[in-house]
Amino acid sequence: MDFELPADLRAYLTELDEFIEREIEPLEQTGDNIRFFDHRREDARTDWDRGGLPSAEWEELLAESRRRADAAGHYRYAFPNEFGGRDGTNLGMAVIREHLAHRGLGLHCDLQNEHAIVANNVGLLLMLEYGSPAQKEQWVDGLAAGTRFFAFGITEPEHGSDATHMETTAVRDGDDWVINGTKTWNTGVHIADADLIFARTSGKAGDGRGITAFLVPTDAPGFEVEEYLWTFNMPTDHARISLTGVRVPDSAIFGQEGRGLAVVQHFFNENRIRQAASSLGAAQYCVDRAVAYAKERKPFGKPLSSNQAIQFQLVELHTQCEMLRALVHKTAWSMDKYGTFAVSEQVSMCNYWANRLCCEAADRAMQVHGGLGYSRYTPFEHIYRHHRRYRITEGAEEIQMRRVAGYLFGFMDRAAVKGVGGASGQG
């Protein structure tokens, strides 16, 4: 059993660091761009006059960093070689996402809006897996370059994590479908060319089958953004939208009719393991910063680090980071070897624990730093507020634990999903 990371992956982390220091950090320091990362970050990033949306200057800075990363051959790392990528693996992406988050806040990786110089573009991976030939021709190049984007419309105001009871419906009308319903938490819809809308097309409430995904243009008649929901961490790009008699052709179906939840589950498994890796990196950053500060801060004439009350809590967090890292690496490696759905149980373990651990590490780092830790002059409050979101989104931690319990207590069959690409019906 070999726990050593592949040599080419270790070399790539060095290559990434050199690119960040050469291209991204100077851009971050140009003019007053640092305002997006220092104590002014929330205000600088938010266009309060446009309902709290991200400011144009902030989004343009992110776009410029993506352009530079793409030109340097980093942005498309996870994509197939034929689309300009490096055939990146799940293990590679997990290690990279942790590494970038471990560097702390910066233009190289700002998780508030899933931005990173190595793209976590699950939309492209879904398009390659489920898109029709016509959809691929229309979307792949733009998705790969980060110039086109579709939002994800699954969550409904009255049902939250329960996708099987959705009230949005699509009814066939000749060669078209007519969609009616409401979605919420449609992240990024303000810049999206389309929204991937999940609607019931057959069956009854609670059925896993009978839900279909549609690529709906955001400028379609009857598609309306009702509001952008203000959140714990601003700016917001999380919209509540309504669909009233929205008409789309049969060619708008994404994947198979009635099998939309397979798309959802694929998205979640791919994204959850990378999200867990990012939370792990941010948690380790908080622990490392707290340790460094405890060694230099000397109240009452001695370093904080000499107090066991400081030592023991950071030791526990550091130990949990190390154990989680082993599970994240093993799970990502297993996804590469056995398939995306082969380790759904472990993906849920990684996800709920990493997100909780990050919040605990950020909270402890605030405590160690005292009043300064509570201020916006340190990054911990920002990290806490952002990662607190992940304990709810894409399946709340209770949903993740319920999923693990399903396998643990025999309500779900591990063998049924091992290596066969099937989606479980829970979580």
C-alpha positions as a Python dict, from the first residue, in 0.01 Angstrom:
ca = {
    (1, 'M'): (0, 0, 0),
    (2, 'D'): (161, 326, -117),
    (3, 'F'): (48, 655, 36),
    (4, 'E'): (297, 866, -160),
    (5, 'L'): (142, 1123, -391),
    (6, 'P'): (240, 1071, -756),
    (7, 'A'): (563, 1251, -846),
    (8, 'D'): (402, 1436, -1135),
    (9, 'L'): (130, 1570, -903),
    (10, 'R'): (387, 1693, -650),
    (11, 'A'): (577, 1861, -933),
    (12, 'Y'): (257, 2023, -1055),
    (13, 'L'): (192, 2182, -715),
    (14, 'T'): (534, 2345, -741),
    (15, 'E'): (449, 2463, -1092),
    (16, 'L'): (123, 2611, -966),
    (17, 'D'): (297, 2796, -681),
    (18, 'E'): (547, 2945, -924),
    (19, 'F'): (264, 3063, -1150),
    (20, 'I'): (79, 3218, -855),
    (21, 'E'): (388, 3405, -741),
    (22, 'R'): (475, 3517, -1093),
    (23, 'E'): (131, 3610, -1231),
    (24, 'I'): (-149, 3608, -975),
    (25, 'E'): (0, 3773, -667),
    (26, 'P'): (128, 4075, -868),
    (27, 'L'): (-222, 4111, -1018),
    (28, 'E'): (-370, 4093, -669),
    (29, 'Q'): (-141, 4381, -564),
    (30, 'T'): (-199, 4596, -874),
    (31, 'G'): (-362, 4932, -803),
    (32, 'D'): (-602, 4882, -515),
    (33, 'N'): (-700, 4525, -603),
    (34, 'I'): (-601, 4420, -254),
    (35, 'R'): (-924, 4580, -132),
    (36, 'F'): (-1100, 4264, -245),
    (37, 'F'): (-899, 4058, 7),
    (38, 'D'): (-822, 4283, 305),
    (39, 'H'): (-1063, 4412, 571),
    (40, 'R'): (-1267, 4589, 300),
    (41, 'R'): (-1331, 4269, 105),
    (42, 'E'): (-1705, 4228, 156),
    (43, 'D'): (-1783, 4590, 76),
    (44, 'A'): (-1549, 4602, -224),
    (45, 'R'): (-1694, 4286, -372),
    (46, 'T'): (-2059, 4387, -333),
    (47, 'D'): (-2264, 4613, -557),
    (48, 'W'): (-2511, 4729, -295),
    (49, 'D'): (-2700, 4933, -554),
    (50, 'R'): (-2776, 4621, -761),
    (51, 'G'): (-2935, 4417, -488),
    (52, 'G'): (-2611, 4287, -342),
    (53, 'L'): (-2477, 4124, -658),
    (54, 'P'): (-2101, 4090, -709),
    (55, 'S'): (-1948, 4417, -829),
    (56, 'A'): (-1840, 4440, -1192),
    (57, 'E'): (-1481, 4523, -1090),
    (58, 'W'): (-1461, 4213, -869),
    (59, 'E'): (-1594, 3982, -1139),
    (60, 'E'): (-1362, 4133, -1400),
    (61, 'L'): (-1062, 4072, -1174),
    (62, 'L'): (-1166, 3709, -1132),
    (63, 'A'): (-1210, 3678, -1508),
    (64, 'E'): (-863, 3819, -1571),
    (65, 'S'): (-707, 3567, -1333),
    (66, 'R'): (-891, 3288, -1517),
    (67, 'R'): (-766, 3416, -1853),
    (68, 'R'): (-408, 3416, -1725),
    (69, 'A'): (-448, 3069, -1576),
    (70, 'D'): (-594, 2939, -1902),
    (71, 'A'): (-312, 3092, -2106),
    (72, 'A'): (-60, 2925, -1875),
    (73, 'G'): (-227, 2585, -1910),
    (74, 'H'): (-369, 2557, -1558),
    (75, 'Y'): (-736, 2647, -1578),
    (76, 'R'): (-840, 2332, -1765),
    (77, 'Y'): (-630, 2086, -1564),
    (78, 'A'): (-923, 1853, -1487),
    (79, 'F'): (-1054, 1844, -1843),
    (80, 'P'): (-977, 1582, -2110),
    (81, 'N'): (-671, 1652, -2321),
    (82, 'E'): (-883, 1703, -2634),
    (83, 'F'): (-1038, 2009, -2470),
    (84, 'G'): (-707, 2162, -2367),
    (85, 'G'): (-689, 1991, -2029),
    (86, 'R'): (-441, 1757, -1864),
    (87, 'D'): (-676, 1462, -1806),
    (88, 'G'): (-676, 1550, -1436),
    (89, 'T'): (-788, 1287, -1188),
    (90, 'N'): (-1018, 1311, -889),
    (91, 'L'): (-716, 1255, -666),
    (92, 'G'): (-528, 1530, -847),
    (93, 'M'): (-816, 1773, -812),
    (94, 'A'): (-860, 1694, -441),
    (95, 'V'): (-492, 1754, -371),
    (96, 'I'): (-487, 2074, -579),
    (97, 'R'): (-802, 2215, -420),
    (98, 'E'): (-664, 2150, -73),
    (99, 'H'): (-330, 2305, -169),
    (100, 'L'): (-487, 2622, -307),
    (101, 'A'): (-717, 2669, -7),
    (102, 'H'): (-425, 2606, 229),
    (103, 'R'): (-255, 2914, 83),
    (104, 'G'): (-527, 3131, 239),
    (105, 'L'): (-738, 3406, 87),
    (106, 'G'): (-626, 3533, -249),
    (107, 'L'): (-695, 3568, -617),
    (108, 'H'): (-559, 3217, -677),
    (109, 'C'): (-860, 3061, -502),
    (110, 'D'): (-1161, 3243, -362),
    (111, 'L'): (-1416, 2989, -255),
    (112, 'Q'): (-1694, 3240, -200),
    (113, 'N'): (-1790, 3198, -564),
    (114, 'E'): (-1607, 2872, -642),
    (115, 'H'): (-1330, 3063, -821),
    (116, 'A'): (-990, 2901, -865),
    (117, 'I'): (-709, 2916, -1118),
    (118, 'V'): (-760, 2540, -1159),
    (119, 'A'): (-1125, 2523, -1254),
    (120, 'N'): (-1373, 2313, -1065),
    (121, 'N'): (-1591, 2321, -1374),
    (122, 'V'): (-1826, 2034, -1304),
    (123, 'G'): (-2060, 2181, -1566),
    (124, 'L'): (-1820, 2077, -1842),
    (125, 'L'): (-1778, 1728, -1699),
    (126, 'L'): (-2156, 1689, -1688),
    (127, 'M'): (-2186, 1816, -2045),
    (128, 'L'): (-1933, 1561, -2168),
    (129, 'E'): (-2116, 1283, -1982),
    (130, 'Y'): (-2481, 1373, -2046),
    (131, 'G'): (-2498, 1633, -2324),
    (132, 'S'): (-2637, 1550, -2667),
    (133, 'P'): (-2407, 1601, -2969),
    (134, 'A'): (-2583, 1930, -3045),
    (135, 'Q'): (-2553, 2049, -2685),
    (136, 'K'): (-2184, 1962, -2677),
    (137, 'E'): (-2123, 2153, -2998),
    (138, 'Q'): (-2298, 2457, -2851),
    (139, 'W'): (-2150, 2445, -2501),
    (140, 'V'): (-1821, 2261, -2467),
    (141, 'D'): (-1578, 2527, -2593),
    (142, 'G'): (-1732, 2805, -2383),
    (143, 'L'): (-1753, 2589, -2071),
    (144, 'A'): (-1392, 2481, -2112),
    (145, 'A'): (-1272, 2842, -2147),
    (146, 'G'): (-1491, 2968, -1863),
    (147, 'T'): (-1674, 3210, -2094),
    (148, 'R'): (-2009, 3029, -2086),
    (149, 'F'): (-2193, 2902, -1783),
    (150, 'F'): (-2517, 2735, -1683),
    (151, 'A'): (-2670, 2761, -1338),
    (152, 'F'): (-2819, 2468, -1146),
    (153, 'G'): (-3192, 2482, -1073),
    (154, 'I'): (-3284, 2193, -849),
    (155, 'T'): (-3368, 2334, -503),
    (156, 'E'): (-3723, 2455, -440),
    (157, 'P'): (-3838, 2694, -167),
    (158, 'E'): (-4070, 2444, 1),
    (159, 'H'): (-3859, 2130, -29),
    (160, 'G'): (-3491, 2215, 26),
    (161, 'S'): (-3280, 1898, 20),
    (162, 'D'): (-3574, 1679, -84),
    (163, 'A'): (-3548, 1674, -462),
    (164, 'T'): (-3801, 1394, -512),
    (165, 'H'): (-4100, 1602, -402),
    (166, 'M'): (-4034, 1894, -636),
    (167, 'E'): (-4337, 2084, -755),
    (168, 'T'): (-4186, 2220, -1076),
    (169, 'T'): (-4342, 2036, -1368),
    (170, 'A'): (-4277, 2002, -1739),
    (171, 'V'): (-4561, 1890, -1965),
    (172, 'R'): (-4514, 1782, -2325),
    (173, 'D'): (-4692, 1997, -2583),
    (174, 'G'): (-4625, 1868, -2931),
    (175, 'D'): (-4251, 1888, -2993),
    (176, 'D'): (-4205, 2123, -2696),
    (177, 'W'): (-4219, 2110, -2319),
    (178, 'V'): (-4393, 2371, -2104),
    (179, 'I'): (-4233, 2429, -1763),
    (180, 'N'): (-4396, 2585, -1458),
    (181, 'G'): (-4250, 2619, -1109),
    (182, 'T'): (-4012, 2799, -876),
    (183, 'K'): (-3647, 2739, -789),
    (184, 'T'): (-3424, 2895, -527),
    (185, 'W'): (-3050, 2918, -457),
    (186, 'N'): (-2974, 2935, -829),
    (187, 'T'): (-2612, 3038, -787),
    (188, 'G'): (-2459, 3248, -1062),
    (189, 'V'): (-2774, 3286, -1264),
    (190, 'H'): (-2699, 3658, -1316),
    (191, 'I'): (-2419, 3563, -1557),
    (192, 'A'): (-2556, 3228, -1677),
    (193, 'D'): (-2656, 3162, -2036),
    (194, 'A'): (-2893, 2890, -1921),
    (195, 'D'): (-3033, 2734, -1607),
    (196, 'L'): (-3034, 2355, -1572),
    (197, 'I'): (-3392, 2315, -1452),
    (198, 'F'): (-3507, 1989, -1295),
    (199, 'A'): (-3879, 1925, -1334),
    (200, 'R'): (-4115, 1635, -1280),
    (201, 'T'): (-4227, 1492, -1613),
    (202, 'S'): (-4384, 1167, -1490),
    (203, 'G'): (-4448, 964, -1175),
    (204, 'K'): (-4561, 1097, -841),
    (205, 'A'): (-4411, 1299, -556),
    (206, 'G'): (-4138, 1100, -384),
    (207, 'D'): (-4042, 895, -689),
    (208, 'G'): (-3676, 899, -787),
    (209, 'R'): (-3768, 836, -1149),
    (210, 'G'): (-3971, 1082, -1354),
    (211, 'I'): (-3759, 1393, -1299),
    (212, 'T'): (-3601, 1541, -1611),
    (213, 'A'): (-3327, 1802, -1653),
    (214, 'F'): (-3374, 2080, -1910),
    (215, 'L'): (-3126, 2341, -2029),
    (216, 'V'): (-3345, 2652, -2017),
    (217, 'P'): (-3212, 2981, -2161),
    (218, 'T'): (-3222, 3251, -1895),
    (219, 'D'): (-3375, 3492, -2147),
    (220, 'A'): (-3666, 3258, -2228),
    (221, 'P'): (-4010, 3421, -2200),
    (222, 'G'): (-4158, 3338, -1860),
    (223, 'F'): (-3819, 3289, -1690),
    (224, 'E'): (-3790, 3553, -1418),
    (225, 'V'): (-3536, 3628, -1146),
    (226, 'E'): (-3756, 3725, -852),
    (227, 'E'): (-3482, 3821, -604),
    (228, 'Y'): (-3126, 3762, -495),
    (229, 'L'): (-3112, 3621, -143),
    (230, 'W'): (-2878, 3811, 92),
    (231, 'T'): (-2654, 3575, 281),
    (232, 'F'): (-2415, 3537, 575),
    (233, 'N'): (-2130, 3614, 335),
    (234, 'M'): (-2192, 3886, 76),
    (235, 'P'): (-2204, 3950, -216),
    (236, 'T'): (-2489, 3728, -327),
    (237, 'D'): (-2548, 3559, -660),
    (238, 'H'): (-2808, 3317, -523),
    (239, 'A'): (-3137, 3378, -699),
    (240, 'R'): (-3495, 3272, -652),
    (241, 'I'): (-3646, 3230, -997),
    (242, 'S'): (-3990, 3153, -1134),
    (243, 'L'): (-4091, 2975, -1453),
    (244, 'T'): (-4433, 3056, -1593),
    (245, 'G'): (-4525, 2876, -1911),
    (246, 'V'): (-4162, 2854, -2019),
    (247, 'R'): (-4149, 2669, -2351),
    (248, 'V'): (-3843, 2470, -2455),
    (249, 'P'): (-3791, 2217, -2737),
    (250, 'D'): (-3740, 1847, -2677),
    (251, 'S'): (-3372, 1903, -2759),
    (252, 'A'): (-3339, 2097, -2432),
    (253, 'I'): (-3350, 1770, -2233),
    (254, 'F'): (-3014, 1711, -2064),
    (255, 'G'): (-2941, 1341, -2023),
    (256, 'Q'): (-3231, 1099, -2035),
    (257, 'E'): (-3596, 1185, -1991),
    (258, 'G'): (-3706, 1087, -1641),
    (259, 'R'): (-3349, 1023, -1522),
    (260, 'G'): (-3253, 1372, -1411),
    (261, 'L'): (-3156, 1264, -1060),
    (262, 'A'): (-2865, 1068, -1207),
    (263, 'V'): (-2728, 1402, -1329),
    (264, 'V'): (-2777, 1550, -983),
    (265, 'Q'): (-2602, 1264, -810),
    (266, 'H'): (-2309, 1275, -1052),
    (267, 'F'): (-2273, 1649, -993),
    (268, 'F'): (-2289, 1607, -616),
    (269, 'N'): (-2031, 1330, -595),
    (270, 'E'): (-1784, 1512, -820),
    (271, 'N'): (-1832, 1841, -640),
    (272, 'R'): (-1859, 1715, -282),
    (273, 'I'): (-1516, 1551, -275),
    (274, 'R'): (-1352, 1867, -411),
    (275, 'Q'): (-1550, 2081, -171),
    (276, 'A'): (-1431, 1859, 114),
    (277, 'A'): (-1071, 1901, 0),
    (278, 'S'): (-1112, 2279, -9),
    (279, 'S'): (-1261, 2283, 340),
    (280, 'L'): (-971, 2068, 459),
    (281, 'G'): (-718, 2311, 311),
    (282, 'A'): (-889, 2609, 472),
    (283, 'A'): (-907, 2426, 807),
    (284, 'Q'): (-536, 2346, 798),
    (285, 'Y'): (-464, 2711, 710),
    (286, 'C'): (-657, 2824, 1019),
    (287, 'V'): (-474, 2577, 1242),
    (288, 'D'): (-133, 2675, 1104),
    (289, 'R'): (-202, 3047, 1146),
    (290, 'A'): (-327, 2994, 1502),
    (291, 'V'): (-17, 2793, 1593),
    (292, 'A'): (215, 3061, 1449),
    (293, 'Y'): (32, 3338, 1635),
    (294, 'A'): (33, 3143, 1963),
    (295, 'K'): (411, 3111, 1940),
    (296, 'E'): (467, 3484, 1890),
    (297, 'R'): (195, 3634, 2114),
    (298, 'K'): (317, 3675, 2475),
    (299, 'P'): (48, 3794, 2716),
    (300, 'F'): (145, 3789, 3084),
    (301, 'G'): (508, 3748, 2984),
    (302, 'K'): (497, 3407, 2817),
    (303, 'P'): (390, 3274, 2474),
    (304, 'L'): (31, 3159, 2433),
    (305, 'S'): (175, 2836, 2296),
    (306, 'S'): (297, 2737, 2641),
    (307, 'N'): (-61, 2703, 2764),
    (308, 'Q'): (-212, 2357, 2733),
    (309, 'A'): (-554, 2515, 2690),
    (310, 'I'): (-419, 2651, 2359),
    (311, 'Q'): (-211, 2346, 2267),
    (312, 'F'): (-468, 2073, 2316),
    (313, 'Q'): (-749, 2222, 2109),
    (314, 'L'): (-515, 2293, 1819),
    (315, 'V'): (-366, 1944, 1852),
    (316, 'E'): (-715, 1794, 1819),
    (317, 'L'): (-792, 2001, 1510),
    (318, 'H'): (-454, 1924, 1354),
    (319, 'T'): (-507, 1552, 1418),
    (320, 'Q'): (-852, 1564, 1259),
    (321, 'C'): (-704, 1737, 953),
    (322, 'E'): (-448, 1462, 916),
    (323, 'M'): (-705, 1184, 945),
    (324, 'L'): (-946, 1357, 707),
    (325, 'R'): (-666, 1406, 453),
    (326, 'A'): (-610, 1031, 442),
    (327, 'L'): (-980, 964, 384),
    (328, 'V'): (-1012, 1235, 117),
    (329, 'H'): (-712, 1098, -73),
    (330, 'K'): (-836, 739, -48),
    (331, 'T'): (-1188, 836, -156),
    (332, 'A'): (-1071, 1043, -454),
    (333, 'W'): (-833, 764, -559),
    (334, 'S'): (-1119, 514, -534),
    (335, 'M'): (-1338, 733, -754),
    (336, 'D'): (-1066, 724, -1018),
    (337, 'K'): (-1022, 347, -990),
    (338, 'Y'): (-1379, 226, -942),
    (339, 'G'): (-1604, 506, -1068),
    (340, 'T'): (-1782, 817, -944),
    (341, 'F'): (-2060, 632, -762),
    (342, 'A'): (-1850, 352, -615),
    (343, 'V'): (-1770, 543, -295),
    (344, 'S'): (-2078, 758, -239),
    (345, 'E'): (-2073, 665, 129),
    (346, 'Q'): (-1715, 787, 174),
    (347, 'V'): (-1781, 1102, -28),
    (348, 'S'): (-2056, 1192, 219),
    (349, 'M'): (-1825, 1119, 513),
    (350, 'C'): (-1557, 1347, 371),
    (351, 'N'): (-1799, 1624, 288),
    (352, 'Y'): (-1989, 1662, 611),
    (353, 'W'): (-1683, 1620, 832),
    (354, 'A'): (-1459, 1857, 632),
    (355, 'N'): (-1714, 2137, 629),
    (356, 'R'): (-1776, 2105, 1002),
    (357, 'L'): (-1403, 2083, 1073),
    (358, 'C'): (-1332, 2401, 878),
    (359, 'C'): (-1588, 2594, 1080),
    (360, 'E'): (-1440, 2463, 1405),
    (361, 'A'): (-1085, 2550, 1295),
    (362, 'A'): (-1185, 2902, 1189),
    (363, 'D'): (-1368, 2955, 1517),
    (364, 'R'): (-1066, 2835, 1716),
    (365, 'A'): (-830, 3055, 1515),
    (366, 'M'): (-1053, 3352, 1599),
    (367, 'Q'): (-1036, 3262, 1966),
    (368, 'V'): (-658, 3225, 1968),
    (369, 'H'): (-620, 3562, 1795),
    (370, 'G'): (-855, 3729, 2046),
    (371, 'G'): (-1009, 4060, 1945),
    (372, 'L'): (-799, 4071, 1630),
    (373, 'G'): (-940, 3733, 1528),
    (374, 'Y'): (-1293, 3867, 1554),
    (375, 'S'): (-1206, 4163, 1333),
    (376, 'R'): (-1197, 4163, 956),
    (377, 'Y'): (-823, 4233, 964),
    (378, 'T'): (-772, 3859, 991),
    (379, 'P'): (-938, 3619, 744),
    (380, 'F'): (-1096, 3379, 990),
    (381, 'E'): (-1441, 3537, 1013),
    (382, 'H'): (-1460, 3534, 633),
    (383, 'I'): (-1354, 3169, 617),
    (384, 'Y'): (-1607, 3075, 884),
    (385, 'R'): (-1893, 3260, 719),
    (386, 'H'): (-1820, 3109, 382),
    (387, 'H'): (-1765, 2749, 486),
    (388, 'R'): (-2066, 2757, 717),
    (389, 'R'): (-2265, 2760, 394),
    (390, 'Y'): (-2130, 2421, 290),
    (391, 'R'): (-2281, 2255, 595),
    (392, 'I'): (-2618, 2322, 430),
    (393, 'T'): (-2574, 2344, 52),
    (394, 'E'): (-2555, 2046, -184),
    (395, 'G'): (-2709, 1829, 82),
    (396, 'A'): (-2702, 1941, 444),
    (397, 'E'): (-2468, 1756, 679),
    (398, 'E'): (-2771, 1575, 818),
    (399, 'I'): (-2845, 1450, 465),
    (400, 'Q'): (-2484, 1333, 431),
    (401, 'M'): (-2505, 1151, 766),
    (402, 'R'): (-2840, 998, 671),
    (403, 'R'): (-2679, 869, 354),
    (404, 'V'): (-2391, 711, 546),
    (405, 'A'): (-2645, 562, 789),
    (406, 'G'): (-2830, 411, 493),
    (407, 'Y'): (-2522, 207, 404),
    (408, 'L'): (-2421, 142, 765),
    (409, 'F'): (-2760, 4, 874),
    (410, 'G'): (-2841, -174, 548),
    (411, 'F'): (-3115, 52, 415),
    (412, 'M'): (-2900, 107, 105),
    (413, 'D'): (-2701, -157, -80),
    (414, 'R'): (-2329, -89, -117),
    (415, 'A'): (-2296, -364, -376),
    (416, 'A'): (-2567, -210, -594),
    (417, 'V'): (-2358, 95, -670),
    (418, 'K'): (-2003, -43, -657),
    (419, 'G'): (-1845, 40, -990),
    (420, 'V'): (-2164, 32, -1198),
    (421, 'G'): (-2237, 404, -1223),
    (422, 'G'): (-2580, 389, -1063),
    (423, 'A'): (-2719, 666, -844),
    (424, 'S'): (-2857, 600, -502),
    (425, 'G'): (-3201, 732, -422),
    (426, 'Q'): (-3110, 893, -93),
    (427, 'G'): (-2937, 1223, -25),
}
